[in-house]
Backbone as JSON Lines, residues from 0, in Angstrom:
{"i":0,"aa":"M","n":[144.9,250.3,123.78],"ca":[146.18,249.88,124.34],"c":[145.93,249.26,125.72]}
{"i":1,"aa":"W","n":[146.53,248.14,125.98],"ca":[146.39,247.45,127.26],"c":[147.06,248.25,128.36]}
{"i":2,"aa":"P","n":[146.59,248.13,129.6],"ca":[147.31,248.76,130.7],"c":[148.73,248.22,130.76]}
{"i":3,"aa":"Y","n":[149.64,249.03,131.12],"ca":[151.05,248.68,131.27],"c":[151.76,248.45,129.94]}
{"i":4,"aa":"Q","n":[151.1,248.7,128.81],"ca":[151.77,248.48,127.54],"c":[152.46,249.72,127.03]}
{"i":5,"aa":"Q","n":[152.37,250.81,127.75],"ca":[153.05,251.98,127.24],"c":[154.43,252.11,127.86]}
{"i":6,"aa":"A","n":[155.33,252.55,127.06],"ca":[156.7,252.75,127.52],"c":[156.98,254.23,127.48]}
{"i":7,"aa":"S","n":[157.61,254.74,128.51],"ca":[158.0,256.13,128.45],"c":[159.51,256.18,128.53]}
{"i":8,"aa":"C","n":[160.09,256.85,127.59],"ca":[161.54,256.97,127.54],"c":[161.88,258.45,127.59]}
{"i":9,"aa":"R","n":[162.81,258.8,128.42],"ca":[163.23,260.18,128.5],"c":[164.68,260.24,128.9]}
{"i":10,"aa":"P","n":[165.41,261.21,128.39],"ca":[166.79,261.35,128.83],"c":[166.8,261.78,130.29]}
{"i":11,"aa":"S","n":[167.57,261.12,131.11],"ca":[167.65,261.52,132.51],"c":[169.09,261.87,132.87]}
{"i":12,"aa":"G","n":[169.89,262.16,131.91],"ca":[171.28,262.53,132.1],"c":[171.9,262.62,130.73]}
{"i":13,"aa":"T","n":[173.14,262.95,130.65],"ca":[173.75,263.15,129.35],"c":[173.8,261.87,128.53]}
{"i":14,"aa":"K","n":[174.05,260.74,129.18],"ca":[174.15,259.49,128.44],"c":[173.37,258.38,129.13]}
{"i":15,"aa":"T","n":[172.21,258.72,129.62],"ca":[171.39,257.71,130.29],"c":[169.99,257.78,129.7]}
{"i":16,"aa":"L","n":[169.43,256.65,129.43],"ca":[168.06,256.56,128.96],"c":[167.29,255.75,129.98]}
{"i":17,"aa":"S","n":[166.27,256.35,130.58],"ca":[165.44,255.63,131.55],"c":[164.26,255.02,130.83]}
{"i":18,"aa":"L","n":[164.03,253.76,131.06],"ca":[162.9,253.07,130.47],"c":[161.94,252.63,131.57]}
{"i":19,"aa":"D","n":[160.73,253.11,131.5],"ca":[159.72,252.71,132.47],"c":[158.77,251.78,131.75]}
{"i":20,"aa":"L","n":[158.99,250.51,131.86],"ca":[158.2,249.52,131.14],"c":[157.57,248.54,132.12]}
{"i":21,"aa":"R","n":[156.39,248.14,131.82],"ca":[155.65,247.24,132.69],"c":[155.94,245.8,132.3]}
{"i":22,"aa":"E","n":[156.84,245.17,133.05],"ca":[157.33,243.84,132.72],"c":[156.25,242.77,132.72]}
{"i":23,"aa":"R","n":[155.21,242.94,133.48],"ca":[154.22,241.88,133.6],"c":[153.54,241.54,132.28]}
{"i":24,"aa":"I","n":[153.38,242.52,131.41],"ca":[152.69,242.27,130.15],"c":[153.62,242.47,128.95]}
{"i":25,"aa":"L","n":[154.44,243.48,128.99],"ca":[155.26,243.84,127.85],"c":[156.72,243.49,128.12]}
{"i":26,"aa":"A","n":[157.29,242.63,127.29],"ca":[158.67,242.21,127.51],"c":[159.6,242.64,126.38]}
{"i":27,"aa":"S","n":[159.14,243.52,125.48],"ca":[159.97,243.91,124.35],"c":[161.21,244.69,124.79]}
{"i":28,"aa":"H","n":[161.2,245.23,126.0],"ca":[162.36,245.97,126.48],"c":[163.56,245.06,126.74]}
{"i":29,"aa":"K","n":[163.34,243.76,126.7],"ca":[164.43,242.81,126.91],"c":[165.09,242.41,125.59]}
{"i":30,"aa":"D","n":[164.64,243.02,124.49],"ca":[165.2,242.71,123.18],"c":[166.69,243.05,123.16]}
{"i":31,"aa":"Q","n":[167.51,242.05,122.98],"ca":[168.97,242.25,123.05],"c":[169.49,243.17,121.96]}
{"i":32,"aa":"T","n":[168.88,243.12,120.77],"ca":[169.32,244.01,119.69],"c":[169.09,245.47,120.08]}
{"i":33,"aa":"A","n":[167.91,245.77,120.61],"ca":[167.61,247.15,121.03],"c":[168.55,247.59,122.14]}
{"i":34,"aa":"L","n":[168.78,246.72,123.11],"ca":[169.68,247.06,124.21],"c":[171.09,247.32,123.71]}
{"i":35,"aa":"E","n":[171.54,246.52,122.8],"ca":[172.89,246.69,122.25],"c":[173.0,247.99,121.47]}
{"i":36,"aa":"L","n":[171.99,248.33,120.7],"ca":[172.0,249.59,119.95],"c":[172.05,250.79,120.89]}
{"i":37,"aa":"I","n":[171.33,250.71,121.97],"ca":[171.36,251.79,122.97],"c":[172.76,251.91,123.56]}
{"i":38,"aa":"R","n":[173.35,250.78,123.92],"ca":[174.71,250.8,124.48],"c":[175.73,251.32,123.47]}
{"i":39,"aa":"Q","n":[175.58,250.91,122.21],"ca":[176.51,251.37,121.17],"c":[176.42,252.89,120.98]}
{"i":40,"aa":"A","n":[175.26,253.45,121.25],"ca":[175.08,254.9,121.13],"c":[175.7,255.63,122.32]}
{"i":41,"aa":"G","n":[176.26,254.87,123.27],"ca":[176.91,255.47,124.42],"c":[175.98,255.73,125.59]}
{"i":42,"aa":"A","n":[174.78,255.18,125.52],"ca":[173.81,255.37,126.6],"c":[173.8,254.15,127.51]}
{"i":43,"aa":"E","n":[173.25,254.34,128.68],"ca":[173.12,253.28,129.67],"c":[171.64,252.99,129.85]}
{"i":44,"aa":"V","n":[171.27,251.74,129.92],"ca":[169.88,251.36,130.14],"c":[169.69,251.09,131.62]}
{"i":45,"aa":"R","n":[168.69,251.74,132.2],"ca":[168.32,251.5,133.6],"c":[166.86,251.11,133.63]}
{"i":46,"aa":"F","n":[166.59,249.92,134.14],"ca":[165.21,249.47,134.24],"c":[164.65,249.9,135.59]}
{"i":47,"aa":"L","n":[163.5,250.54,135.54],"ca":[162.85,251.03,136.74],"c":[161.78,250.05,137.2]}
{"i":48,"aa":"L","n":[161.45,250.13,138.46],"ca":[160.34,249.33,138.98],"c":[159.04,249.79,138.32]}
{"i":49,"aa":"P","n":[158.04,248.92,138.22],"ca":[156.78,249.35,137.63],"c":[156.2,250.58,138.32]}
{"i":50,"aa":"Y","n":[156.27,250.64,139.63],"ca":[155.79,251.81,140.35],"c":[156.39,251.78,141.74]}
{"i":51,"aa":"S","n":[156.82,252.93,142.18],"ca":[157.3,253.06,143.54],"c":[157.01,254.47,144.02]}
{"i":52,"aa":"P","n":[156.21,254.63,145.08],"ca":[155.94,255.97,145.59],"c":[157.2,256.69,146.06]}
{"i":53,"aa":"D","n":[158.24,255.92,146.4],"ca":[159.49,256.54,146.83],"c":[160.18,257.29,145.71]}
{"i":54,"aa":"F","n":[159.88,256.95,144.46],"ca":[160.5,257.59,143.32],"c":[159.48,258.38,142.5]}
{"i":55,"aa":"N","n":[158.45,258.89,143.16],"ca":[157.41,259.65,142.49],"c":[157.2,260.95,143.25]}
{"i":56,"aa":"P","n":[157.66,262.08,142.68],"ca":[157.56,263.35,143.41],"c":[156.14,263.77,143.74]}
{"i":57,"aa":"I","n":[155.16,263.38,142.93],"ca":[153.78,263.77,143.23],"c":[153.3,263.14,144.53]}
{"i":58,"aa":"E","n":[153.77,261.93,144.83],"ca":[153.4,261.27,146.08],"c":[153.93,262.06,147.28]}
{"i":59,"aa":"K","n":[155.12,262.61,147.12],"ca":[155.72,263.4,148.21],"c":[154.95,264.7,148.41]}
{"i":60,"aa":"M","n":[154.48,265.3,147.31],"ca":[153.69,266.51,147.41],"c":[152.37,266.23,148.13]}
{"i":61,"aa":"W","n":[151.68,265.14,147.73],"ca":[150.42,264.81,148.38],"c":[150.61,264.48,149.85]}
{"i":62,"aa":"S","n":[151.74,263.89,150.18],"ca":[152.01,263.61,151.59],"c":[152.06,264.9,152.4]}
{"i":63,"aa":"K","n":[152.73,265.92,151.85],"ca":[152.8,267.2,152.55],"c":[151.42,267.83,152.66]}
{"i":64,"aa":"I","n":[150.65,267.81,151.57],"ca":[149.31,268.39,151.58],"c":[148.43,267.71,152.63]}
{"i":65,"aa":"K","n":[148.45,266.37,152.64],"ca":[147.6,265.64,153.59],"c":[148.03,265.9,155.04]}
{"i":66,"aa":"T","n":[149.32,265.98,155.28],"ca":[149.81,266.27,156.63],"c":[149.33,267.65,157.1]}
{"i":67,"aa":"L","n":[149.44,268.63,156.21],"ca":[148.99,269.98,156.55],"c":[147.48,270.01,156.79]}
{"i":68,"aa":"L","n":[146.72,269.31,155.96],"ca":[145.26,269.29,156.13],"c":[144.86,268.64,157.45]}
{"i":69,"aa":"R","n":[145.55,267.55,157.8],"ca":[145.26,266.91,159.1],"c":[145.53,267.89,160.25]}
{"i":70,"aa":"G","n":[146.64,268.62,160.13],"ca":[147.0,269.57,161.19],"c":[146.03,270.73,161.29]}
{"i":71,"aa":"L","n":[145.46,271.15,160.17],"ca":[144.5,272.27,160.18],"c":[143.14,271.83,160.71]}
{"i":72,"aa":"A","n":[142.85,270.55,160.67],"ca":[141.65,269.95,161.28],"c":[140.36,270.68,160.92]}
{"i":73,"aa":"A","n":[140.15,270.93,159.64],"ca":[138.92,271.57,159.18],"c":[137.73,270.67,159.45]}
{"i":74,"aa":"R","n":[136.65,271.26,159.96],"ca":[135.47,270.47,160.31],"c":[134.21,270.88,159.55]}
{"i":75,"aa":"T","n":[134.3,271.94,158.78],"ca":[133.16,272.35,157.96],"c":[133.64,272.51,156.53]}
{"i":76,"aa":"Q","n":[132.68,272.6,155.61],"ca":[133.06,272.75,154.2],"c":[133.82,274.06,153.98]}
{"i":77,"aa":"D","n":[133.39,275.13,154.63],"ca":[134.08,276.41,154.49],"c":[135.5,276.33,155.05]}
{"i":78,"aa":"E","n":[135.65,275.71,156.22],"ca":[136.98,275.53,156.81],"c":[137.87,274.67,155.91]}
{"i":79,"aa":"L","n":[137.28,273.65,155.32],"ca":[138.05,272.76,154.45],"c":[138.53,273.51,153.21]}
{"i":80,"aa":"S","n":[137.68,274.34,152.65],"ca":[138.07,275.13,151.48],"c":[139.26,276.04,151.81]}
{"i":81,"aa":"V","n":[139.21,276.68,152.95],"ca":[140.32,277.55,153.38],"c":[141.57,276.71,153.65]}
{"i":82,"aa":"A","n":[141.4,275.57,154.3],"ca":[142.53,274.7,154.63],"c":[143.21,274.17,153.37]}
{"i":83,"aa":"I","n":[142.43,273.79,152.37],"ca":[143.01,273.29,151.12],"c":[143.84,274.38,150.47]}
{"i":84,"aa":"T","n":[143.31,275.59,150.43],"ca":[144.05,276.72,149.86],"c":[145.36,276.94,150.62]}
{"i":85,"aa":"Q","n":[145.29,276.92,151.94],"ca":[146.5,277.1,152.76],"c":[147.51,275.99,152.51]}
{"i":86,"aa":"A","n":[147.04,274.78,152.42],"ca":[147.94,273.64,152.22],"c":[148.65,273.75,150.87]}
{"i":87,"aa":"F","n":[147.91,274.04,149.83],"ca":[148.54,274.17,148.51],"c":[149.48,275.38,148.45]}
{"i":88,"aa":"N","n":[149.11,276.45,149.11],"ca":[149.99,277.63,149.13],"c":[151.28,277.36,149.9]}
{"i":89,"aa":"A","n":[151.28,276.36,150.76],"ca":[152.47,276.03,151.54],"c":[153.49,275.23,150.73]}
{"i":90,"aa":"V","n":[153.1,274.73,149.56],"ca":[154.03,274.0,148.7],"c":[154.89,275.03,147.97]}
{"i":91,"aa":"T","n":[156.19,274.95,148.17],"ca":[157.12,275.93,147.61],"c":[157.9,275.34,146.42]}
{"i":92,"aa":"P","n":[158.48,276.21,145.61],"ca":[159.35,275.71,144.54],"c":[160.51,274.88,145.11]}
{"i":93,"aa":"E","n":[160.99,275.25,146.28],"ca":[162.07,274.49,146.91],"c":[161.6,273.09,147.29]}
{"i":94,"aa":"D","n":[160.35,272.98,147.74],"ca":[159.78,271.65,148.0],"c":[159.82,270.8,146.74]}
{"i":95,"aa":"A","n":[159.31,271.37,145.66],"ca":[159.25,270.62,144.4],"c":[160.65,270.2,143.95]}
{"i":96,"aa":"Q","n":[161.6,271.11,144.04],"ca":[162.97,270.78,143.65],"c":[163.51,269.63,144.5]}
{"i":97,"aa":"G","n":[163.27,269.7,145.8],"ca":[163.71,268.63,146.69],"c":[163.06,267.3,146.39]}
{"i":98,"aa":"W","n":[161.76,267.31,146.08],"ca":[161.07,266.06,145.77],"c":[161.62,265.44,144.49]}
{"i":99,"aa":"F","n":[161.84,266.27,143.47],"ca":[162.37,265.74,142.22],"c":[163.79,265.24,142.42]}
{"i":100,"aa":"S","n":[164.59,265.98,143.18],"ca":[165.97,265.55,143.44],"c":[166.01,264.23,144.19]}
{"i":101,"aa":"S","n":[165.14,264.1,145.18],"ca":[165.15,262.87,145.97],"c":[164.64,261.67,145.17]}
{"i":102,"aa":"C","n":[163.98,261.93,144.06],"ca":[163.5,260.86,143.19],"c":[164.45,260.62,142.03]}
{"i":103,"aa":"Y","n":[165.59,261.27,142.05],"ca":[166.62,261.11,141.01],"c":[166.13,261.55,139.64]}
{"i":104,"aa":"I","n":[165.27,262.59,139.63],"ca":[164.78,263.12,138.36],"c":[165.47,264.44,138.08]}
């Protein structure tokens, strides 16, 4: 399978279908028959950007981890191992919920 040829579809609300399709190579998502069938089923089609770190919760998690690691300023392998553990332990379920919410997931 070519890069960007995979489509991921998932319900993101009661009547919304999110389509993450890579427009540069695959244009089948523009098929009017498919779009009309989706609309007739009572769903809404929302086309997402190919990639945006603003809408990716994992990017927000890594941002927190990297910020914490910079602040801990580990200078040896042993210090780095401890710092990584501390940074990951600082990620809370509330953080994850906030990241997903801010990404509209």
